[in-house]
Amino acid sequence: MDNIILEKTEDKKELKRKAILKAAADVFSKKGYIDTSIKDITNEASISVGSFYSYFSTKEEILVQIFEEISNMSIEAASESSKFSKDNIIEQFTRSMTSAVCIYVKNKEFAKILFVKSMGINESFEKKRSEILDRTSFYLKTMLEHLRKNHLCIIDNIEITSVLLTHSIFGVITNWLDERLKCSIEDIIFSLCTYHLKALNINHKAENVHKYIKKVINSDYKELLG
């Protein structure tokens, strides 16, 4: 009985923590990170300032948490999606890329704060941004090692290639979020997939890449179509 009560208490805490994160992201997107106060966040979340400090120490901590959660969700989505069609490297690669990018698109306002509106806030946050990029590079490095091990492509330097992949992906996402790229999300993902498949010398047909992208979006991310 005590364990059940404890679990319910923990569930409530997690729900409240996520509610604060969402409220903060909503205010950040309206007022900008710099101009947002903790009082703005507590007003949006309909909680007391004291309650806020039970979960977070600063608004910077919230920003870091948002970044962590979205990046973790993106890597997890890519990893899960890559488990499909292991006998078809083109579909596996395309599914993985599509799922990863769609997480940022689905959380567009959060992602915009992280990649566009919070650039250069302070040294500690830039360090966190670097950690996230490193984590993504590590995931891609693992994927590239699998490709090379199974003779699916020739990669001279996996370390450099994983960094190049990471920065090209985040560079495109950032430009799209900042509305410097006026393309549909399907076009963005198609260009990323075909660019990287060519860079890895993996033969592919454009129509198949389009087909695999649509398969993922239509099954898991229909709300992004428009």
mmCIF file with all atom_site columns, C-alpha atoms in Angstrom:
data_model
loop_
_atom_site.group_PDB
_atom_site.id
_atom_site.type_symbol
_atom_site.label_atom_id
_atom_site.label_alt_id
_atom_site.label_comp_id
_atom_site.label_asym_id
_atom_site.label_entity_id
_atom_site.label_seq_id
_atom_site.pdbx_PDB_ins_code
_atom_site.Cartn_x
_atom_site.Cartn_y
_atom_site.Cartn_z
_atom_site.occupancy
_atom_site.B_iso_or_equiv
_atom_site.pdbx_formal_charge
_atom_site.auth_seq_id
_atom_site.auth_comp_id
_atom_site.auth_asym_id
_atom_site.auth_atom_id
_atom_site.pdbx_PDB_model_num
ATOM 1   C CA . MET A 1 1   ? 0.000  0.000  0.000   1.00 0.00 ? 1   MET A CA 1
ATOM 2   C CA . ASP A 1 2   ? 2.807  2.419  0.931   1.00 0.00 ? 2   ASP A CA 1
ATOM 3   C CA . ASN A 1 3   ? 4.536  1.707  -2.413  1.00 0.00 ? 3   ASN A CA 1
ATOM 4   C CA . ILE A 1 4   ? 1.322  2.464  -4.334  1.00 0.00 ? 4   ILE A CA 1
ATOM 5   C CA . ILE A 1 5   ? 0.882  5.768  -2.475  1.00 0.00 ? 5   ILE A CA 1
ATOM 6   C CA . LEU A 1 6   ? 4.528  6.641  -3.153  1.00 0.00 ? 6   LEU A CA 1
ATOM 7   C CA . GLU A 1 7   ? 4.130  5.882  -6.856  1.00 0.00 ? 7   GLU A CA 1
ATOM 8   C CA . LYS A 1 8   ? 1.007  8.057  -7.083  1.00 0.00 ? 8   LYS A CA 1
ATOM 9   C CA . THR A 1 9   ? 2.829  10.887 -5.315  1.00 0.00 ? 9   THR A CA 1
ATOM 10  C CA . GLU A 1 10  ? 5.754  10.592 -7.739  1.00 0.00 ? 10  GLU A CA 1
ATOM 11  C CA . ASP A 1 11  ? 3.343  10.590 -10.697 1.00 0.00 ? 11  ASP A CA 1
ATOM 12  C CA . LYS A 1 12  ? 1.719  13.806 -9.441  1.00 0.00 ? 12  LYS A CA 1
ATOM 13  C CA . LYS A 1 13  ? 5.121  15.419 -8.997  1.00 0.00 ? 13  LYS A CA 1
ATOM 14  C CA . GLU A 1 14  ? 6.140  14.491 -12.532 1.00 0.00 ? 14  GLU A CA 1
ATOM 15  C CA . LEU A 1 15  ? 2.884  15.853 -13.954 1.00 0.00 ? 15  LEU A CA 1
ATOM 16  C CA . LYS A 1 16  ? 3.385  19.116 -12.082 1.00 0.00 ? 16  LYS A CA 1
ATOM 17  C CA . ARG A 1 17  ? 7.002  19.352 -13.201 1.00 0.00 ? 17  ARG A CA 1
ATOM 18  C CA . LYS A 1 18  ? 5.935  18.899 -16.825 1.00 0.00 ? 18  LYS A CA 1
ATOM 19  C CA . ALA A 1 19  ? 3.168  21.475 -16.381 1.00 0.00 ? 19  ALA A CA 1
ATOM 20  C CA . ILE A 1 20  ? 5.761  23.996 -15.181 1.00 0.00 ? 20  ILE A CA 1
ATOM 21  C CA . LEU A 1 21  ? 8.011  23.164 -18.150 1.00 0.00 ? 21  LEU A CA 1
ATOM 22  C CA . LYS A 1 22  ? 5.135  23.708 -20.577 1.00 0.00 ? 22  LYS A CA 1
ATOM 23  C CA . ALA A 1 23  ? 4.102  26.963 -18.901 1.00 0.00 ? 23  ALA A CA 1
ATOM 24  C CA . ALA A 1 24  ? 7.700  28.202 -19.040 1.00 0.00 ? 24  ALA A CA 1
ATOM 25  C CA . ALA A 1 25  ? 8.036  27.292 -22.715 1.00 0.00 ? 25  ALA A CA 1
ATOM 26  C CA . ASP A 1 26  ? 4.784  29.116 -23.502 1.00 0.00 ? 26  ASP A CA 1
ATOM 27  C CA . VAL A 1 27  ? 5.993  32.267 -21.748 1.00 0.00 ? 27  VAL A CA 1
ATOM 28  C CA . PHE A 1 28  ? 9.506  32.013 -23.247 1.00 0.00 ? 28  PHE A CA 1
ATOM 29  C CA . SER A 1 29  ? 7.978  31.830 -26.741 1.00 0.00 ? 29  SER A CA 1
ATOM 30  C CA . LYS A 1 30  ? 5.821  34.930 -26.097 1.00 0.00 ? 30  LYS A CA 1
ATOM 31  C CA . LYS A 1 31  ? 8.212  37.159 -24.155 1.00 0.00 ? 31  LYS A CA 1
ATOM 32  C CA . GLY A 1 32  ? 11.605 35.666 -24.904 1.00 0.00 ? 32  GLY A CA 1
ATOM 33  C CA . TYR A 1 33  ? 13.855 33.965 -22.396 1.00 0.00 ? 33  TYR A CA 1
ATOM 34  C CA . ILE A 1 34  ? 15.632 37.123 -21.186 1.00 0.00 ? 34  ILE A CA 1
ATOM 35  C CA . ASP A 1 35  ? 12.426 39.077 -20.491 1.00 0.00 ? 35  ASP A CA 1
ATOM 36  C CA . THR A 1 36  ? 10.625 36.201 -18.762 1.00 0.00 ? 36  THR A CA 1
ATOM 37  C CA . SER A 1 37  ? 10.575 36.234 -14.969 1.00 0.00 ? 37  SER A CA 1
ATOM 38  C CA . ILE A 1 38  ? 9.894  33.343 -12.631 1.00 0.00 ? 38  ILE A CA 1
ATOM 39  C CA . LYS A 1 39  ? 6.713  35.171 -11.615 1.00 0.00 ? 39  LYS A CA 1
ATOM 40  C CA . ASP A 1 40  ? 5.598  35.103 -15.269 1.00 0.00 ? 40  ASP A CA 1
ATOM 41  C CA . ILE A 1 41  ? 6.097  31.342 -15.280 1.00 0.00 ? 41  ILE A CA 1
ATOM 42  C CA . THR A 1 42  ? 4.254  30.747 -11.997 1.00 0.00 ? 42  THR A CA 1
ATOM 43  C CA . ASN A 1 43  ? 1.348  32.900 -13.200 1.00 0.00 ? 43  ASN A CA 1
ATOM 44  C CA . GLU A 1 44  ? 1.126  30.899 -16.406 1.00 0.00 ? 44  GLU A CA 1
ATOM 45  C CA . ALA A 1 45  ? 1.295  27.598 -14.484 1.00 0.00 ? 45  ALA A CA 1
ATOM 46  C CA . SER A 1 46  ? -1.155 28.854 -11.781 1.00 0.00 ? 46  SER A CA 1
ATOM 47  C CA . ILE A 1 47  ? 1.212  27.932 -8.959  1.00 0.00 ? 47  ILE A CA 1
ATOM 48  C CA . SER A 1 48  ? 2.974  29.838 -6.195  1.00 0.00 ? 48  SER A CA 1
ATOM 49  C CA . VAL A 1 49  ? 6.595  30.975 -6.466  1.00 0.00 ? 49  VAL A CA 1
ATOM 50  C CA . GLY A 1 50  ? 7.359  28.699 -3.501  1.00 0.00 ? 50  GLY A CA 1
ATOM 51  C CA . SER A 1 51  ? 5.947  25.730 -5.399  1.00 0.00 ? 51  SER A CA 1
ATOM 52  C CA . PHE A 1 52  ? 8.148  26.613 -8.379  1.00 0.00 ? 52  PHE A CA 1
ATOM 53  C CA . TYR A 1 53  ? 11.266 26.415 -6.225  1.00 0.00 ? 53  TYR A CA 1
ATOM 54  C CA . SER A 1 54  ? 10.260 22.929 -5.100  1.00 0.00 ? 54  SER A CA 1
ATOM 55  C CA . TYR A 1 55  ? 10.970 21.771 -8.634  1.00 0.00 ? 55  TYR A CA 1
ATOM 56  C CA . PHE A 1 56  ? 13.488 24.196 -10.144 1.00 0.00 ? 56  PHE A CA 1
ATOM 57  C CA . SER A 1 57  ? 16.154 26.548 -8.825  1.00 0.00 ? 57  SER A CA 1
ATOM 58  C CA . THR A 1 58  ? 16.297 28.964 -11.776 1.00 0.00 ? 58  THR A CA 1
ATOM 59  C CA . LYS A 1 59  ? 14.641 29.601 -15.133 1.00 0.00 ? 59  LYS A CA 1
ATOM 60  C CA . GLU A 1 60  ? 17.915 28.524 -16.758 1.00 0.00 ? 60  GLU A CA 1
ATOM 61  C CA . GLU A 1 61  ? 17.436 25.098 -15.205 1.00 0.00 ? 61  GLU A CA 1
ATOM 62  C CA . ILE A 1 62  ? 14.049 24.918 -16.934 1.00 0.00 ? 62  ILE A CA 1
ATOM 63  C CA . LEU A 1 63  ? 15.604 25.773 -20.288 1.00 0.00 ? 63  LEU A CA 1
ATOM 64  C CA . VAL A 1 64  ? 18.203 23.053 -19.802 1.00 0.00 ? 64  VAL A CA 1
ATOM 65  C CA . GLN A 1 65  ? 15.475 20.539 -18.882 1.00 0.00 ? 65  GLN A CA 1
ATOM 66  C CA . ILE A 1 66  ? 13.466 21.401 -21.995 1.00 0.00 ? 66  ILE A CA 1
ATOM 67  C CA . PHE A 1 67  ? 16.571 20.937 -24.136 1.00 0.00 ? 67  PHE A CA 1
ATOM 68  C CA . GLU A 1 68  ? 17.357 17.591 -22.452 1.00 0.00 ? 68  GLU A CA 1
ATOM 69  C CA . GLU A 1 69  ? 13.833 16.244 -22.882 1.00 0.00 ? 69  GLU A CA 1
ATOM 70  C CA . ILE A 1 70  ? 13.465 17.161 -26.534 1.00 0.00 ? 70  ILE A CA 1
ATOM 71  C CA . SER A 1 71  ? 16.915 15.861 -27.507 1.00 0.00 ? 71  SER A CA 1
ATOM 72  C CA . ASN A 1 72  ? 16.322 12.615 -25.593 1.00 0.00 ? 72  ASN A CA 1
ATOM 73  C CA . MET A 1 73  ? 12.945 12.161 -27.290 1.00 0.00 ? 73  MET A CA 1
ATOM 74  C CA . SER A 1 74  ? 14.541 12.755 -30.693 1.00 0.00 ? 74  SER A CA 1
ATOM 75  C CA . ILE A 1 75  ? 17.310 10.196 -30.184 1.00 0.00 ? 75  ILE A CA 1
ATOM 76  C CA . GLU A 1 76  ? 14.852 7.663  -28.736 1.00 0.00 ? 76  GLU A CA 1
ATOM 77  C CA . ALA A 1 77  ? 12.489 8.162  -31.694 1.00 0.00 ? 77  ALA A CA 1
ATOM 78  C CA . ALA A 1 78  ? 15.357 7.651  -34.142 1.00 0.00 ? 78  ALA A CA 1
ATOM 79  C CA . SER A 1 79  ? 16.547 4.560  -32.291 1.00 0.00 ? 79  SER A CA 1
ATOM 80  C CA . GLU A 1 80  ? 13.081 2.990  -32.167 1.00 0.00 ? 80  GLU A CA 1
ATOM 81  C CA . SER A 1 81  ? 12.419 3.753  -35.802 1.00 0.00 ? 81  SER A CA 1
ATOM 82  C CA . SER A 1 82  ? 15.741 2.259  -36.887 1.00 0.00 ? 82  SER A CA 1
ATOM 83  C CA . LYS A 1 83  ? 14.578 -1.138 -35.584 1.00 0.00 ? 83  LYS A CA 1
ATOM 84  C CA . PHE A 1 84  ? 12.227 -1.415 -38.566 1.00 0.00 ? 84  PHE A CA 1
ATOM 85  C CA . SER A 1 85  ? 13.318 -2.881 -41.888 1.00 0.00 ? 85  SER A CA 1
ATOM 86  C CA . LYS A 1 86  ? 16.796 -3.986 -40.858 1.00 0.00 ? 86  LYS A CA 1
ATOM 87  C CA . ASP A 1 87  ? 17.141 -5.687 -44.236 1.00 0.00 ? 87  ASP A CA 1
ATOM 88  C CA . ASN A 1 88  ? 16.562 -2.348 -46.011 1.00 0.00 ? 88  ASN A CA 1
ATOM 89  C CA . ILE A 1 89  ? 19.228 0.197  -45.077 1.00 0.00 ? 89  ILE A CA 1
ATOM 90  C CA . ILE A 1 90  ? 17.561 3.003  -47.090 1.00 0.00 ? 90  ILE A CA 1
ATOM 91  C CA . GLU A 1 91  ? 14.263 2.605  -45.259 1.00 0.00 ? 91  GLU A CA 1
ATOM 92  C CA . GLN A 1 92  ? 16.011 2.197  -41.919 1.00 0.00 ? 92  GLN A CA 1
ATOM 93  C CA . PHE A 1 93  ? 18.083 5.358  -42.430 1.00 0.00 ? 93  PHE A CA 1
ATOM 94  C CA . THR A 1 94  ? 15.118 7.384  -43.725 1.00 0.00 ? 94  THR A CA 1
ATOM 95  C CA . ARG A 1 95  ? 12.789 6.263  -40.945 1.00 0.00 ? 95  ARG A CA 1
ATOM 96  C CA . SER A 1 96  ? 15.393 7.150  -38.332 1.00 0.00 ? 96  SER A CA 1
ATOM 97  C CA . MET A 1 97  ? 16.060 10.620 -39.785 1.00 0.00 ? 97  MET A CA 1
ATOM 98  C CA . THR A 1 98  ? 12.354 11.354 -40.239 1.00 0.00 ? 98  THR A CA 1
ATOM 99  C CA . SER A 1 99  ? 11.450 10.370 -36.684 1.00 0.00 ? 99  SER A CA 1
ATOM 100 C CA . ALA A 1 100 ? 14.300 12.398 -35.182 1.00 0.00 ? 100 ALA A CA 1
ATOM 101 C CA . VAL A 1 101 ? 13.470 15.584 -37.111 1.00 0.00 ? 101 VAL A CA 1
ATOM 102 C CA . CYS A 1 102 ? 9.731  15.222 -36.497 1.00 0.00 ? 102 CYS A CA 1
ATOM 103 C CA . ILE A 1 103 ? 10.251 15.401 -32.729 1.00 0.00 ? 103 ILE A CA 1
ATOM 104 C CA . TYR A 1 104 ? 11.707 18.898 -33.113 1.00 0.00 ? 104 TYR A CA 1
ATOM 105 C CA . VAL A 1 105 ? 8.954  19.886 -35.539 1.00 0.00 ? 105 VAL A CA 1
ATOM 106 C CA . LYS A 1 106 ? 6.243  18.521 -33.241 1.00 0.00 ? 106 LYS A CA 1
ATOM 107 C CA . ASN A 1 107 ? 7.743  20.607 -30.434 1.00 0.00 ? 107 ASN A CA 1
ATOM 108 C CA . LYS A 1 108 ? 8.395  23.593 -32.685 1.00 0.00 ? 108 LYS A CA 1
ATOM 109 C CA . GLU A 1 109 ? 7.927  26.356 -30.088 1.00 0.00 ? 109 GLU A CA 1
ATOM 110 C CA . PHE A 1 110 ? 10.207 24.600 -27.595 1.00 0.00 ? 110 PHE A CA 1
ATOM 111 C CA . ALA A 1 111 ? 12.783 23.906 -30.290 1.00 0.00 ? 111 ALA A CA 1
ATOM 112 C CA . LYS A 1 112 ? 12.696 27.510 -31.505 1.00 0.00 ? 112 LYS A CA 1
ATOM 113 C CA . ILE A 1 113 ? 13.537 28.733 -28.013 1.00 0.00 ? 113 ILE A CA 1
ATOM 114 C CA . LEU A 1 114 ? 16.463 26.322 -27.820 1.00 0.00 ? 114 LEU A CA 1
ATOM 115 C CA . PHE A 1 115 ? 17.973 26.812 -31.270 1.00 0.00 ? 115 PHE A CA 1
ATOM 116 C CA . VAL A 1 116 ? 17.039 30.382 -32.142 1.00 0.00 ? 116 VAL A CA 1
ATOM 117 C CA . LYS A 1 117 ? 15.982 32.490 -29.172 1.00 0.00 ? 117 LYS A CA 1
ATOM 118 C CA . SER A 1 118 ? 18.462 31.304 -26.542 1.00 0.00 ? 118 SER A CA 1
ATOM 119 C CA . MET A 1 119 ? 21.714 31.486 -28.491 1.00 0.00 ? 119 MET A CA 1
ATOM 120 C CA . GLY A 1 120 ? 24.538 32.992 -26.475 1.00 0.00 ? 120 GLY A CA 1
ATOM 121 C CA . ILE A 1 121 ? 22.589 33.321 -23.194 1.00 0.00 ? 121 ILE A CA 1
ATOM 122 C CA . ASN A 1 122 ? 25.548 32.263 -21.078 1.00 0.00 ? 122 ASN A CA 1
ATOM 123 C CA . GLU A 1 123 ? 28.507 29.897 -20.960 1.00 0.00 ? 123 GLU A CA 1
ATOM 124 C CA . SER A 1 124 ? 26.805 27.140 -18.961 1.00 0.00 ? 124 SER A CA 1
ATOM 125 C CA . PHE A 1 125 ? 23.901 26.883 -21.382 1.00 0.00 ? 125 PHE A CA 1
ATOM 126 C CA . GLU A 1 126 ? 26.229 26.824 -24.380 1.00 0.00 ? 126 GLU A CA 1
ATOM 127 C CA . LYS A 1 127 ? 28.058 23.983 -22.644 1.00 0.00 ? 127 LYS A CA 1
ATOM 128 C CA . LYS A 1 128 ? 24.764 22.111 -22.369 1.00 0.00 ? 128 LYS A CA 1
ATOM 129 C CA . ARG A 1 129 ? 24.072 22.748 -26.048 1.00 0.00 ? 129 ARG A CA 1
ATOM 130 C CA . SER A 1 130 ? 27.478 21.230 -26.859 1.00 0.00 ? 130 SER A CA 1
ATOM 131 C CA . GLU A 1 131 ? 26.680 18.199 -24.700 1.00 0.00 ? 131 GLU A CA 1
ATOM 132 C CA . ILE A 1 132 ? 23.468 17.615 -26.653 1.00 0.00 ? 132 ILE A CA 1
ATOM 133 C CA . LEU A 1 133 ? 25.319 17.866 -29.967 1.00 0.00 ? 133 LEU A CA 1
ATOM 134 C CA . ASP A 1 134 ? 27.954 15.438 -28.664 1.00 0.00 ? 134 ASP A CA 1
ATOM 135 C CA . ARG A 1 135 ? 25.232 13.002 -27.606 1.00 0.00 ? 135 ARG A CA 1
ATOM 136 C CA . THR A 1 136 ? 23.701 13.155 -31.084 1.00 0.00 ? 136 THR A CA 1
ATOM 137 C CA . SER A 1 137 ? 27.115 12.664 -32.682 1.00 0.00 ? 137 SER A CA 1
ATOM 138 C CA . PHE A 1 138 ? 27.686 9.610  -30.496 1.00 0.00 ? 138 PHE A CA 1
ATOM 139 C CA . TYR A 1 139 ? 24.364 8.094  -31.592 1.00 0.00 ? 139 TYR A CA 1
ATOM 140 C CA . LEU A 1 140 ? 25.228 8.742  -35.248 1.00 0.00 ? 140 LEU A CA 1
ATOM 141 C CA . LYS A 1 141 ? 28.720 7.331  -34.721 1.00 0.00 ? 141 LYS A CA 1
ATOM 142 C CA . THR A 1 142 ? 27.148 4.087  -33.467 1.00 0.00 ? 142 THR A CA 1
ATOM 143 C CA . MET A 1 143 ? 24.915 3.960  -36.540 1.00 0.00 ? 143 MET A CA 1
ATOM 144 C CA . LEU A 1 144 ? 27.847 4.597  -38.887 1.00 0.00 ? 144 LEU A CA 1
ATOM 145 C CA . GLU A 1 145 ? 29.935 1.886  -37.198 1.00 0.00 ? 145 GLU A CA 1
ATOM 146 C CA . HIS A 1 146 ? 27.082 -0.548 -37.825 1.00 0.00 ? 146 HIS A CA 1
ATOM 147 C CA . LEU A 1 147 ? 26.939 0.458  -41.494 1.00 0.00 ? 147 LEU A CA 1
ATOM 148 C CA . ARG A 1 148 ? 30.679 0.040  -41.983 1.00 0.00 ? 148 ARG A CA 1
ATOM 149 C CA . LYS A 1 149 ? 30.846 -3.228 -40.036 1.00 0.00 ? 149 LYS A CA 1
ATOM 150 C CA . ASN A 1 150 ? 28.139 -4.735 -42.235 1.00 0.00 ? 150 ASN A CA 1
ATOM 151 C CA . HIS A 1 151 ? 29.810 -3.427 -45.432 1.00 0.00 ? 151 HIS A CA 1
ATOM 152 C CA . LEU A 1 152 ? 26.798 -1.264 -46.262 1.00 0.00 ? 152 LEU A CA 1
ATOM 153 C CA . CYS A 1 153 ? 28.946 1.773  -46.976 1.00 0.00 ? 153 CYS A CA 1
ATOM 154 C CA . ILE A 1 154 ? 32.551 2.933  -46.984 1.00 0.00 ? 154 ILE A CA 1
ATOM 155 C CA . ILE A 1 155 ? 33.405 5.564  -44.355 1.00 0.00 ? 155 ILE A CA 1
ATOM 156 C CA . ASP A 1 156 ? 36.983 6.796  -44.062 1.00 0.00 ? 156 ASP A CA 1
ATOM 157 C CA . ASN A 1 157 ? 36.637 8.580  -40.729 1.00 0.00 ? 157 ASN A CA 1
ATOM 158 C CA . ILE A 1 158 ? 33.559 7.810  -38.609 1.00 0.00 ? 158 ILE A CA 1
ATOM 159 C CA . GLU A 1 159 ? 34.428 10.420 -35.982 1.00 0.00 ? 159 GLU A CA 1
ATOM 160 C CA . ILE A 1 160 ? 34.481 13.290 -38.471 1.00 0.00 ? 160 ILE A CA 1
ATOM 161 C CA . THR A 1 161 ? 31.502 11.986 -40.441 1.00 0.00 ? 161 THR A CA 1
ATOM 162 C CA . SER A 1 162 ? 29.304 11.755 -37.328 1.00 0.00 ? 162 SER A CA 1
ATOM 163 C CA . VAL A 1 163 ? 30.130 15.388 -36.450 1.00 0.00 ? 163 VAL A CA 1
ATOM 164 C CA . LEU A 1 164 ? 29.400 16.516 -40.016 1.00 0.00 ? 164 LEU A CA 1
ATOM 165 C CA . LEU A 1 165 ? 26.043 14.719 -39.957 1.00 0.00 ? 165 LEU A CA 1
ATOM 166 C CA . THR A 1 166 ? 25.124 16.234 -36.589 1.00 0.00 ? 166 THR A CA 1
ATOM 167 C CA . HIS A 1 167 ? 25.910 19.826 -37.521 1.00 0.00 ? 167 HIS A CA 1
ATOM 168 C CA . SER A 1 168 ? 24.242 19.634 -40.914 1.00 0.00 ? 168 SER A CA 1
ATOM 169 C CA . ILE A 1 169 ? 21.042 18.276 -39.346 1.00 0.00 ? 169 ILE A CA 1
ATOM 170 C CA . PHE A 1 170 ? 20.908 20.894 -36.585 1.00 0.00 ? 170 PHE A CA 1
ATOM 171 C CA . GLY A 1 171 ? 21.943 23.624 -39.014 1.00 0.00 ? 171 GLY A CA 1
ATOM 172 C CA . VAL A 1 172 ? 19.005 22.851 -41.305 1.00 0.00 ? 172 VAL A CA 1
ATOM 173 C CA . ILE A 1 173 ? 16.565 22.560 -38.386 1.00 0.00 ? 173 ILE A CA 1
ATOM 174 C CA . THR A 1 174 ? 17.746 25.903 -36.991 1.00 0.00 ? 174 THR A CA 1
ATOM 175 C CA . ASN A 1 175 ? 17.326 27.668 -40.333 1.00 0.00 ? 175 ASN A CA 1
ATOM 176 C CA . TRP A 1 176 ? 13.849 26.181 -40.734 1.00 0.00 ? 176 TRP A CA 1
ATOM 177 C CA . LEU A 1 177 ? 12.818 27.209 -37.203 1.00 0.00 ? 177 LEU A CA 1
ATOM 178 C CA . ASP A 1 178 ? 14.124 30.716 -37.848 1.00 0.00 ? 178 ASP A CA 1
ATOM 179 C CA . GLU A 1 179 ? 11.975 30.758 -41.005 1.00 0.00 ? 179 GLU A CA 1
ATOM 180 C CA . ARG A 1 180 ? 14.950 31.298 -43.264 1.00 0.00 ? 180 ARG A CA 1
ATOM 181 C CA . LEU A 1 181 ? 13.966 28.108 -45.091 1.00 0.00 ? 181 LEU A CA 1
ATOM 182 C CA . LYS A 1 182 ? 10.487 28.283 -46.625 1.00 0.00 ? 182 LYS A CA 1
ATOM 183 C CA . CYS A 1 183 ? 10.013 24.573 -47.228 1.00 0.00 ? 183 CYS A CA 1
ATOM 184 C CA . SER A 1 184 ? 7.592  21.907 -46.094 1.00 0.00 ? 184 SER A CA 1
ATOM 185 C CA . ILE A 1 185 ? 8.842  19.544 -43.428 1.00 0.00 ? 185 ILE A CA 1
ATOM 186 C CA . GLU A 1 186 ? 8.695  16.683 -45.947 1.00 0.00 ? 186 GLU A CA 1
ATOM 187 C CA . ASP A 1 187 ? 11.018 18.598 -48.287 1.00 0.00 ? 187 ASP A CA 1
ATOM 188 C CA . ILE A 1 188 ? 13.395 19.355 -45.408 1.00 0.00 ? 188 ILE A CA 1
ATOM 189 C CA . ILE A 1 189 ? 13.601 15.690 -44.391 1.00 0.00 ? 189 ILE A CA 1
ATOM 190 C CA . PHE A 1 190 ? 13.918 14.493 -48.001 1.00 0.00 ? 190 PHE A CA 1
ATOM 191 C CA . SER A 1 191 ? 16.850 16.853 -48.622 1.00 0.00 ? 191 SER A CA 1
ATOM 192 C CA . LEU A 1 192 ? 18.578 15.791 -45.392 1.00 0.00 ? 192 LEU A CA 1
ATOM 193 C CA . CYS A 1 193 ? 18.113 12.096 -46.168 1.00 0.00 ? 193 CYS A CA 1
ATOM 194 C CA . THR A 1 194 ? 19.253 12.226 -49.791 1.00 0.00 ? 194 THR A CA 1
ATOM 195 C CA . TYR A 1 195 ? 22.192 14.527 -48.994 1.00 0.00 ? 195 TYR A CA 1
ATOM 196 C CA . HIS A 1 196 ? 23.497 12.162 -46.321 1.00 0.00 ? 196 HIS A CA 1
ATOM 197 C CA . LEU A 1 197 ? 22.810 8.994  -48.307 1.00 0.00 ? 197 LEU A CA 1
ATOM 198 C CA . LYS A 1 198 ? 24.851 10.463 -51.179 1.00 0.00 ? 198 LYS A CA 1
ATOM 199 C CA . ALA A 1 199 ? 27.606 11.533 -48.769 1.00 0.00 ? 199 ALA A CA 1
ATOM 200 C CA . LEU A 1 200 ? 27.760 7.959  -47.459 1.00 0.00 ? 200 LEU A CA 1
ATOM 201 C CA . ASN A 1 201 ? 27.808 6.537  -51.004 1.00 0.00 ? 201 ASN A CA 1
ATOM 202 C CA . ILE A 1 202 ? 24.611 4.576  -50.369 1.00 0.00 ? 202 ILE A CA 1
ATOM 203 C CA . ASN A 1 203 ? 22.723 4.015  -53.615 1.00 0.00 ? 203 ASN A CA 1
ATOM 204 C CA . HIS A 1 204 ? 19.059 4.969  -53.367 1.00 0.00 ? 204 HIS A CA 1
ATOM 205 C CA . LYS A 1 205 ? 16.027 5.960  -55.396 1.00 0.00 ? 205 LYS A CA 1
ATOM 206 C CA . ALA A 1 206 ? 14.392 9.314  -54.656 1.00 0.00 ? 206 ALA A CA 1
ATOM 207 C CA . GLU A 1 207 ? 10.901 7.853  -54.930 1.00 0.00 ? 207 GLU A CA 1
ATOM 208 C CA . ASN A 1 208 ? 11.697 5.272  -52.248 1.00 0.00 ? 208 ASN A CA 1
ATOM 209 C CA . VAL A 1 209 ? 13.016 7.929  -49.868 1.00 0.00 ? 209 VAL A CA 1
ATOM 210 C CA . HIS A 1 210 ? 9.808  9.923  -50.399 1.00 0.00 ? 210 HIS A CA 1
ATOM 211 C CA . LYS A 1 211 ? 7.761  6.780  -49.767 1.00 0.00 ? 211 LYS A CA 1
ATOM 212 C CA . TYR A 1 212 ? 9.529  5.962  -46.485 1.00 0.00 ? 212 TYR A CA 1
ATOM 213 C CA . ILE A 1 213 ? 9.209  9.548  -45.222 1.00 0.00 ? 213 ILE A CA 1
ATOM 214 C CA . LYS A 1 214 ? 5.465  9.538  -45.933 1.00 0.00 ? 214 LYS A CA 1
ATOM 215 C CA . LYS A 1 215 ? 5.116  6.145  -44.250 1.00 0.00 ? 215 LYS A CA 1
ATOM 216 C CA . VAL A 1 216 ? 6.522  7.524  -40.972 1.00 0.00 ? 216 VAL A CA 1
ATOM 217 C CA . ILE A 1 217 ? 4.670  10.834 -41.078 1.00 0.00 ? 217 ILE A CA 1
ATOM 218 C CA . ASN A 1 218 ? 1.342  9.270  -42.017 1.00 0.00 ? 218 ASN A CA 1
ATOM 219 C CA . SER A 1 219 ? 1.575  6.679  -39.255 1.00 0.00 ? 219 SER A CA 1
ATOM 220 C CA . ASP A 1 220 ? 3.043  8.722  -36.388 1.00 0.00 ? 220 ASP A CA 1
ATOM 221 C CA . TYR A 1 221 ? 3.057  12.449 -37.206 1.00 0.00 ? 221 TYR A CA 1
ATOM 222 C CA . LYS A 1 222 ? -0.101 13.182 -39.232 1.00 0.00 ? 222 LYS A CA 1
ATOM 223 C CA . GLU A 1 223 ? -0.634 16.428 -37.329 1.00 0.00 ? 223 GLU A CA 1
ATOM 224 C CA . LEU A 1 224 ? 2.504  17.837 -38.975 1.00 0.00 ? 224 LEU A CA 1
ATOM 225 C CA . LEU A 1 225 ? 1.030  17.580 -42.451 1.00 0.00 ? 225 LEU A CA 1
ATOM 226 C CA . GLY A 1 226 ? -0.394 20.728 -43.922 1.00 0.00 ? 226 GLY A CA 1
#
